[in-house]
Tab-separated table of C-alpha atoms in Angstrom:
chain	number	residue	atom	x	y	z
A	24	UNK	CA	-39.375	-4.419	-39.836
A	25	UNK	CA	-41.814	-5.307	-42.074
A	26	UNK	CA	-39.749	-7.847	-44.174
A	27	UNK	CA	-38.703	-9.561	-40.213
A	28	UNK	CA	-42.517	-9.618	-39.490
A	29	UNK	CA	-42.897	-11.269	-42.576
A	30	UNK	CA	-40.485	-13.449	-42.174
A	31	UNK	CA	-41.752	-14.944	-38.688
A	32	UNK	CA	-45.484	-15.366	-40.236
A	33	UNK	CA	-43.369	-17.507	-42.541
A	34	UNK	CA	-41.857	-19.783	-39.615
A	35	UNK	CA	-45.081	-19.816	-38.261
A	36	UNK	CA	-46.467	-21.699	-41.591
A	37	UNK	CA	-43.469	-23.775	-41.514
A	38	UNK	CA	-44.508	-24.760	-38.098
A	39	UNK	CA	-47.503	-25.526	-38.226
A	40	UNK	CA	-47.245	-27.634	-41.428
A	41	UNK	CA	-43.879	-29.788	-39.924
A	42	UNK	CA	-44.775	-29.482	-36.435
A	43	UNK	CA	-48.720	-29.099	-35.630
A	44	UNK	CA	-49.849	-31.023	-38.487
A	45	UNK	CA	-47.068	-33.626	-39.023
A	46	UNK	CA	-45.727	-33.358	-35.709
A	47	UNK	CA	-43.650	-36.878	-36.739
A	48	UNK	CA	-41.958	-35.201	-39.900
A	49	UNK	CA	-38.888	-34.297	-37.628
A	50	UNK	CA	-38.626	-37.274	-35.280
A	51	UNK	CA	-36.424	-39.342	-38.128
A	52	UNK	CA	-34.523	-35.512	-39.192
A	53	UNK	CA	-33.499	-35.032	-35.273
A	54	UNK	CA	-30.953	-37.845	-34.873
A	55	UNK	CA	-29.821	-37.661	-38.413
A	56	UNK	CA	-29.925	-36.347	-42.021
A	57	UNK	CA	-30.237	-38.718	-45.098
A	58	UNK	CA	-30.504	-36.314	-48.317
A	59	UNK	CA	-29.738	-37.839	-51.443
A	60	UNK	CA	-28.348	-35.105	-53.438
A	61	UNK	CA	-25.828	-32.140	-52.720
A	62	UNK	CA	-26.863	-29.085	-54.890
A	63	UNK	CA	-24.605	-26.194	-55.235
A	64	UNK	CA	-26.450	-22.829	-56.700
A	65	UNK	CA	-25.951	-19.407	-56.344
A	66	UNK	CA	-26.637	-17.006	-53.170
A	67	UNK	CA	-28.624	-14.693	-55.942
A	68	UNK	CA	-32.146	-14.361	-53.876
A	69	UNK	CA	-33.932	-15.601	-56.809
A	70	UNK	CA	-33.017	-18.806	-57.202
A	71	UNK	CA	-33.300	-20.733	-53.915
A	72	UNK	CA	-32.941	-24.608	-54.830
A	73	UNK	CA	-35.393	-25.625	-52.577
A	74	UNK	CA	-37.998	-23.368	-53.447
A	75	UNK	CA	-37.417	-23.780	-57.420
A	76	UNK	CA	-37.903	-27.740	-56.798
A	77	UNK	CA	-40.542	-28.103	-54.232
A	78	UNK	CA	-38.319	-29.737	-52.125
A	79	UNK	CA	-38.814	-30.605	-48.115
A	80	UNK	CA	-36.762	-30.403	-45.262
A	81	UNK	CA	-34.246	-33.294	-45.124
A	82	UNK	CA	-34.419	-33.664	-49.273
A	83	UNK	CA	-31.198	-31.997	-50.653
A	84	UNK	CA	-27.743	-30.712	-48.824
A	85	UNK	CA	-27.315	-27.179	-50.181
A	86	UNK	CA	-24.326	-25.272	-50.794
A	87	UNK	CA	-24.607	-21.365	-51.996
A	88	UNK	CA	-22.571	-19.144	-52.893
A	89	UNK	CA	-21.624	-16.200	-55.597
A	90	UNK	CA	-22.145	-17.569	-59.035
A	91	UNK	CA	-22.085	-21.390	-57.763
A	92	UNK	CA	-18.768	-21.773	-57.846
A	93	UNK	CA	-17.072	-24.687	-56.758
A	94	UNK	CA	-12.805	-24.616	-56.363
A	95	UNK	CA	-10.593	-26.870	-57.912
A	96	UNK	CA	-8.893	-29.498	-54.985
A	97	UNK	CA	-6.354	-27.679	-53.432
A	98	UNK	CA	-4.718	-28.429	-49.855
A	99	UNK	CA	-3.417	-25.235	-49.253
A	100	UNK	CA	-3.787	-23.396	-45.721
A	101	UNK	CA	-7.223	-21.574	-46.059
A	102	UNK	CA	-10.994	-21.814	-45.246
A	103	UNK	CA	-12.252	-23.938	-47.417
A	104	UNK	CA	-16.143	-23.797	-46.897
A	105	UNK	CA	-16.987	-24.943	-50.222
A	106	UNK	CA	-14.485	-27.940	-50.483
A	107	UNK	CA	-15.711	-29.304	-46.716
A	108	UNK	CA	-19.315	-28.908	-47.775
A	109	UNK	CA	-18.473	-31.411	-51.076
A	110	UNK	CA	-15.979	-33.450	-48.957
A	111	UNK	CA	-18.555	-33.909	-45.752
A	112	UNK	CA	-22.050	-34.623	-48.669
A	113	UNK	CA	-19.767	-37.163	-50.498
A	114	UNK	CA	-17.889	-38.398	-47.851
A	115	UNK	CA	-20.266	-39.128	-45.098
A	116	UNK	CA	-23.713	-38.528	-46.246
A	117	UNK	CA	-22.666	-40.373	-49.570
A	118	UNK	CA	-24.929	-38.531	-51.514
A	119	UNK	CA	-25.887	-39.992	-55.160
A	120	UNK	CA	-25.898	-36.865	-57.212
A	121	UNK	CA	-24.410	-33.771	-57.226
A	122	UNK	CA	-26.311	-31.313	-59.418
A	123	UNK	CA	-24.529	-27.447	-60.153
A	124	UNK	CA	-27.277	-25.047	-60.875
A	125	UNK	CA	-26.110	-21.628	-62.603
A	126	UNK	CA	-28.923	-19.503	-63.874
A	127	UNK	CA	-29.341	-16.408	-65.516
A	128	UNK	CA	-29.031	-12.766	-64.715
A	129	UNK	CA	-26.188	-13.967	-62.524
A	130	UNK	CA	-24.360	-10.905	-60.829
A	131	UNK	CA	-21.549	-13.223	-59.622
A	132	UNK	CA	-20.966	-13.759	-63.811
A	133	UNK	CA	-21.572	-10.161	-64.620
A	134	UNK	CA	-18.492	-9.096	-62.321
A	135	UNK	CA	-16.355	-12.383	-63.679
A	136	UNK	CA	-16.666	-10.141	-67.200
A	137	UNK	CA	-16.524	-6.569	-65.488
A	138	UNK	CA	-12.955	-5.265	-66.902
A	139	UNK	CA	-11.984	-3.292	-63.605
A	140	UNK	CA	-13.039	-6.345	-61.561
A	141	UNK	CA	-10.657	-5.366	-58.491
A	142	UNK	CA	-12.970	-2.449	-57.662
A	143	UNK	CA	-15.458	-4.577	-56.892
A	144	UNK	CA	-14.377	-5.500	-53.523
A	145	UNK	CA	-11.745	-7.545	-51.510
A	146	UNK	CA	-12.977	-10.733	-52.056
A	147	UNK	CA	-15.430	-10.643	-55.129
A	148	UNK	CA	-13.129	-10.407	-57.637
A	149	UNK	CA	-10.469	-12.997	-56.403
A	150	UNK	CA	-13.555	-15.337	-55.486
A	151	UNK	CA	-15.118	-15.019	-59.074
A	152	UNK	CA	-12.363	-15.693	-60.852
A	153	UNK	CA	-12.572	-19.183	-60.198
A	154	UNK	CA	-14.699	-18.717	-63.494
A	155	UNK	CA	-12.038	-17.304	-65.683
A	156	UNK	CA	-11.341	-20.293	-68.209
A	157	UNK	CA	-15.261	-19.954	-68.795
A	158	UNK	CA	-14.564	-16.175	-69.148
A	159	UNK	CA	-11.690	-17.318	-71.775
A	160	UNK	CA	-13.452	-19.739	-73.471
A	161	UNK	CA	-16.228	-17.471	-74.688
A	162	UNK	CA	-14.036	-14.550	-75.361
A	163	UNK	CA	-12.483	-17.104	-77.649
A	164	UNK	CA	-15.837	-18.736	-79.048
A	165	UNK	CA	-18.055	-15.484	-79.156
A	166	UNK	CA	-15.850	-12.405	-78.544
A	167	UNK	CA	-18.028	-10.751	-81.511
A	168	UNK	CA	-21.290	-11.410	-79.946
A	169	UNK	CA	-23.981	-8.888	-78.239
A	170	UNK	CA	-23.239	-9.240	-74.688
A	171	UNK	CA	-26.563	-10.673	-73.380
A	172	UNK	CA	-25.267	-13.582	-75.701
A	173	UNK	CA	-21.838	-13.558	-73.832
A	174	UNK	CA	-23.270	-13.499	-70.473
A	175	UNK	CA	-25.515	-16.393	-70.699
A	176	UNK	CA	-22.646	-18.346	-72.528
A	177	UNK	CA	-20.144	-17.557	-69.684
A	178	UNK	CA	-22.766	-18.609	-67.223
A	179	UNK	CA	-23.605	-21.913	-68.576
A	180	UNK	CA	-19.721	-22.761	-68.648
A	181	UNK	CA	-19.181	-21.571	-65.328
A	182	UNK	CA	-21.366	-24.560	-64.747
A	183	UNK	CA	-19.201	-26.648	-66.328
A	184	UNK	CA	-15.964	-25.308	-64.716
A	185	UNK	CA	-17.297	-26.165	-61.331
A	186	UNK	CA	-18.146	-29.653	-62.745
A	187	UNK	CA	-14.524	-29.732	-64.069
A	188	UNK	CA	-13.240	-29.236	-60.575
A	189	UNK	CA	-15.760	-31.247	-58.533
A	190	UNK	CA	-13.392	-34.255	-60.712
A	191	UNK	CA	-10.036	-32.776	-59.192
A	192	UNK	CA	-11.429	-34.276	-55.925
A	193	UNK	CA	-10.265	-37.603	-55.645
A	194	UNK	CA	-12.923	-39.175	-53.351
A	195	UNK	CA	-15.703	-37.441	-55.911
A	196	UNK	CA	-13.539	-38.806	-59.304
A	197	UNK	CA	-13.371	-42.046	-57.487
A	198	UNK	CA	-17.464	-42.671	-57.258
A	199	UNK	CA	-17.908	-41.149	-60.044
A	200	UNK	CA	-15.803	-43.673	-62.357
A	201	UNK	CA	-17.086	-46.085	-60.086
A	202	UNK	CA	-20.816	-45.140	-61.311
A	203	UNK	CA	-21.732	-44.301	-57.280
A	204	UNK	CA	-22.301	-40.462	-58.025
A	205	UNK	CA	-23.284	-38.648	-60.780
A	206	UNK	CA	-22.921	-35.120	-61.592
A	207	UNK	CA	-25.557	-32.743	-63.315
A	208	UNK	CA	-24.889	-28.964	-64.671
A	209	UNK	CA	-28.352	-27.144	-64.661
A	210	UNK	CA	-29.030	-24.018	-65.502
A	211	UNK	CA	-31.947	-21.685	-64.419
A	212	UNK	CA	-33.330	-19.357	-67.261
A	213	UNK	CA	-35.349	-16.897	-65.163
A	214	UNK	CA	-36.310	-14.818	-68.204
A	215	UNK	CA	-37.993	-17.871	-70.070
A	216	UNK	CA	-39.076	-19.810	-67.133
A	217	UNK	CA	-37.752	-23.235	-68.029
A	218	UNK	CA	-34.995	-25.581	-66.517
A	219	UNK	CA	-31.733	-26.451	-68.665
A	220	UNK	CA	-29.660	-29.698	-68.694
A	221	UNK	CA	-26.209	-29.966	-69.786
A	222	UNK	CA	-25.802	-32.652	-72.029
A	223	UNK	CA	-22.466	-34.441	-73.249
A	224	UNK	CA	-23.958	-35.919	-75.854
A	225	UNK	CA	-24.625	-32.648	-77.476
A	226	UNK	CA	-21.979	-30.394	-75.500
A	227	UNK	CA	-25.122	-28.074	-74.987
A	228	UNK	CA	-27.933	-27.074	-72.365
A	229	UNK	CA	-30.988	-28.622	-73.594
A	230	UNK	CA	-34.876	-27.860	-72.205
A	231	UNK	CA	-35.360	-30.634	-69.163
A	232	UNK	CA	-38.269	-28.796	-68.107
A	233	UNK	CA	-39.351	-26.482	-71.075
A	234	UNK	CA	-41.505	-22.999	-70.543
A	235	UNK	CA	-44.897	-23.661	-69.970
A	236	UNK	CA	-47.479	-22.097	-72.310
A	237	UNK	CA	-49.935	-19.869	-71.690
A	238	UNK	CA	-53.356	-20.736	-73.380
């Protein structure tokens, strides 16, 4: 209980900041929502989007799920959650940016590489292995390495395979050779502290926000 106490203390801060002390910050959110960017991250408890960016209510439309996957465009009888989320942000919100954040540590990537994935549950394993050309591509590229190397390098391309198939959506490949919506791959280090860009340029994560030093 003490966690759900906790919790409601919390609610109580949010309330009094957004609704005792701004008590106008909501007016414009009740009627509508006008974020400009759809971020899709990672259900991992550490890395909550809006808490990693300082962001407000209203800022960013937030998918999560394990390993911050996105599914290639497929219209196939299912649920697909993730695919309405990217369809409804692009489609009717017409968000400007969508921005994939993988980060490290990621248990979602740790069971993409587990070699008896289909003991770890109904729907993990089919789920994760949305992942599998990154899973291929550093088996290929770094099959000798330690495995901490592995790991990161699998998550980073996840990142890039959910990029891959954000483009397999026609309405998203349409803005974005249109230049109406752009598409970032970050990547959380949690270890190091400091924010990663993907960068085409280079075909590599480089520092956009770099550790801070301690004096």
């Amino acid at each position: 209980m003490k966690d759900i106490a906790r919790f409601l203390t919390g609610f109580k801060n949010f309330q009094r900041t957004y609704f005792c002390e701004d008590s106008d910050f909501f007016k414009s959110l009740k009627s509508s929502q006008n974020p400009n960017v759809l971020v899709v991250a990672c259900s991992d408890s550490r890395v909550d989007p809006a808490i990693l960016t300082g962001c407000a209510p209203g800022d960013m439309f937030v998918v999560r799920n394990v390993a911050n996957l996105i599914p290639p465009y497929e219209k196939t009888p299912g649920l697909h959650g993730v695919s309405a989320a990217v369809e409804y942000s692009v489609k009717v919100l017409g968000v400007e940016h969508v921005i994939v954040l993988g980060h490290s540590c990621c248990g979602g990537i740790q069971a993409l590489m587990t070699p008896e994935r289909e003991g770890l549950g109904e729907f993990i394993a089919p789920w994760v292995s949305i992942a599998e050309p990154a899973l291929a591509e550093v088996a290929r590229e770094l099959g000798d390495k330690p495995d901490h190397v592995r790991m990161k390098a699998c998550e980073q391309a996840a990142v890039l395979v959910s990029l891959e198939n954000l483009l397999t959506f026609p309405f998203v490949w349409e803005r974005v050779m249109t230049g109406k919506l752009y598409l970032h791959g970050w990547y959380f280090d949690m270890e190091k502290g400091e924010l990663l860009s993907y960068l085409p340029e280079t075909g590599s994560f480089e520092p956009l926000v770099a550790r801070c030093v301690r004096p």
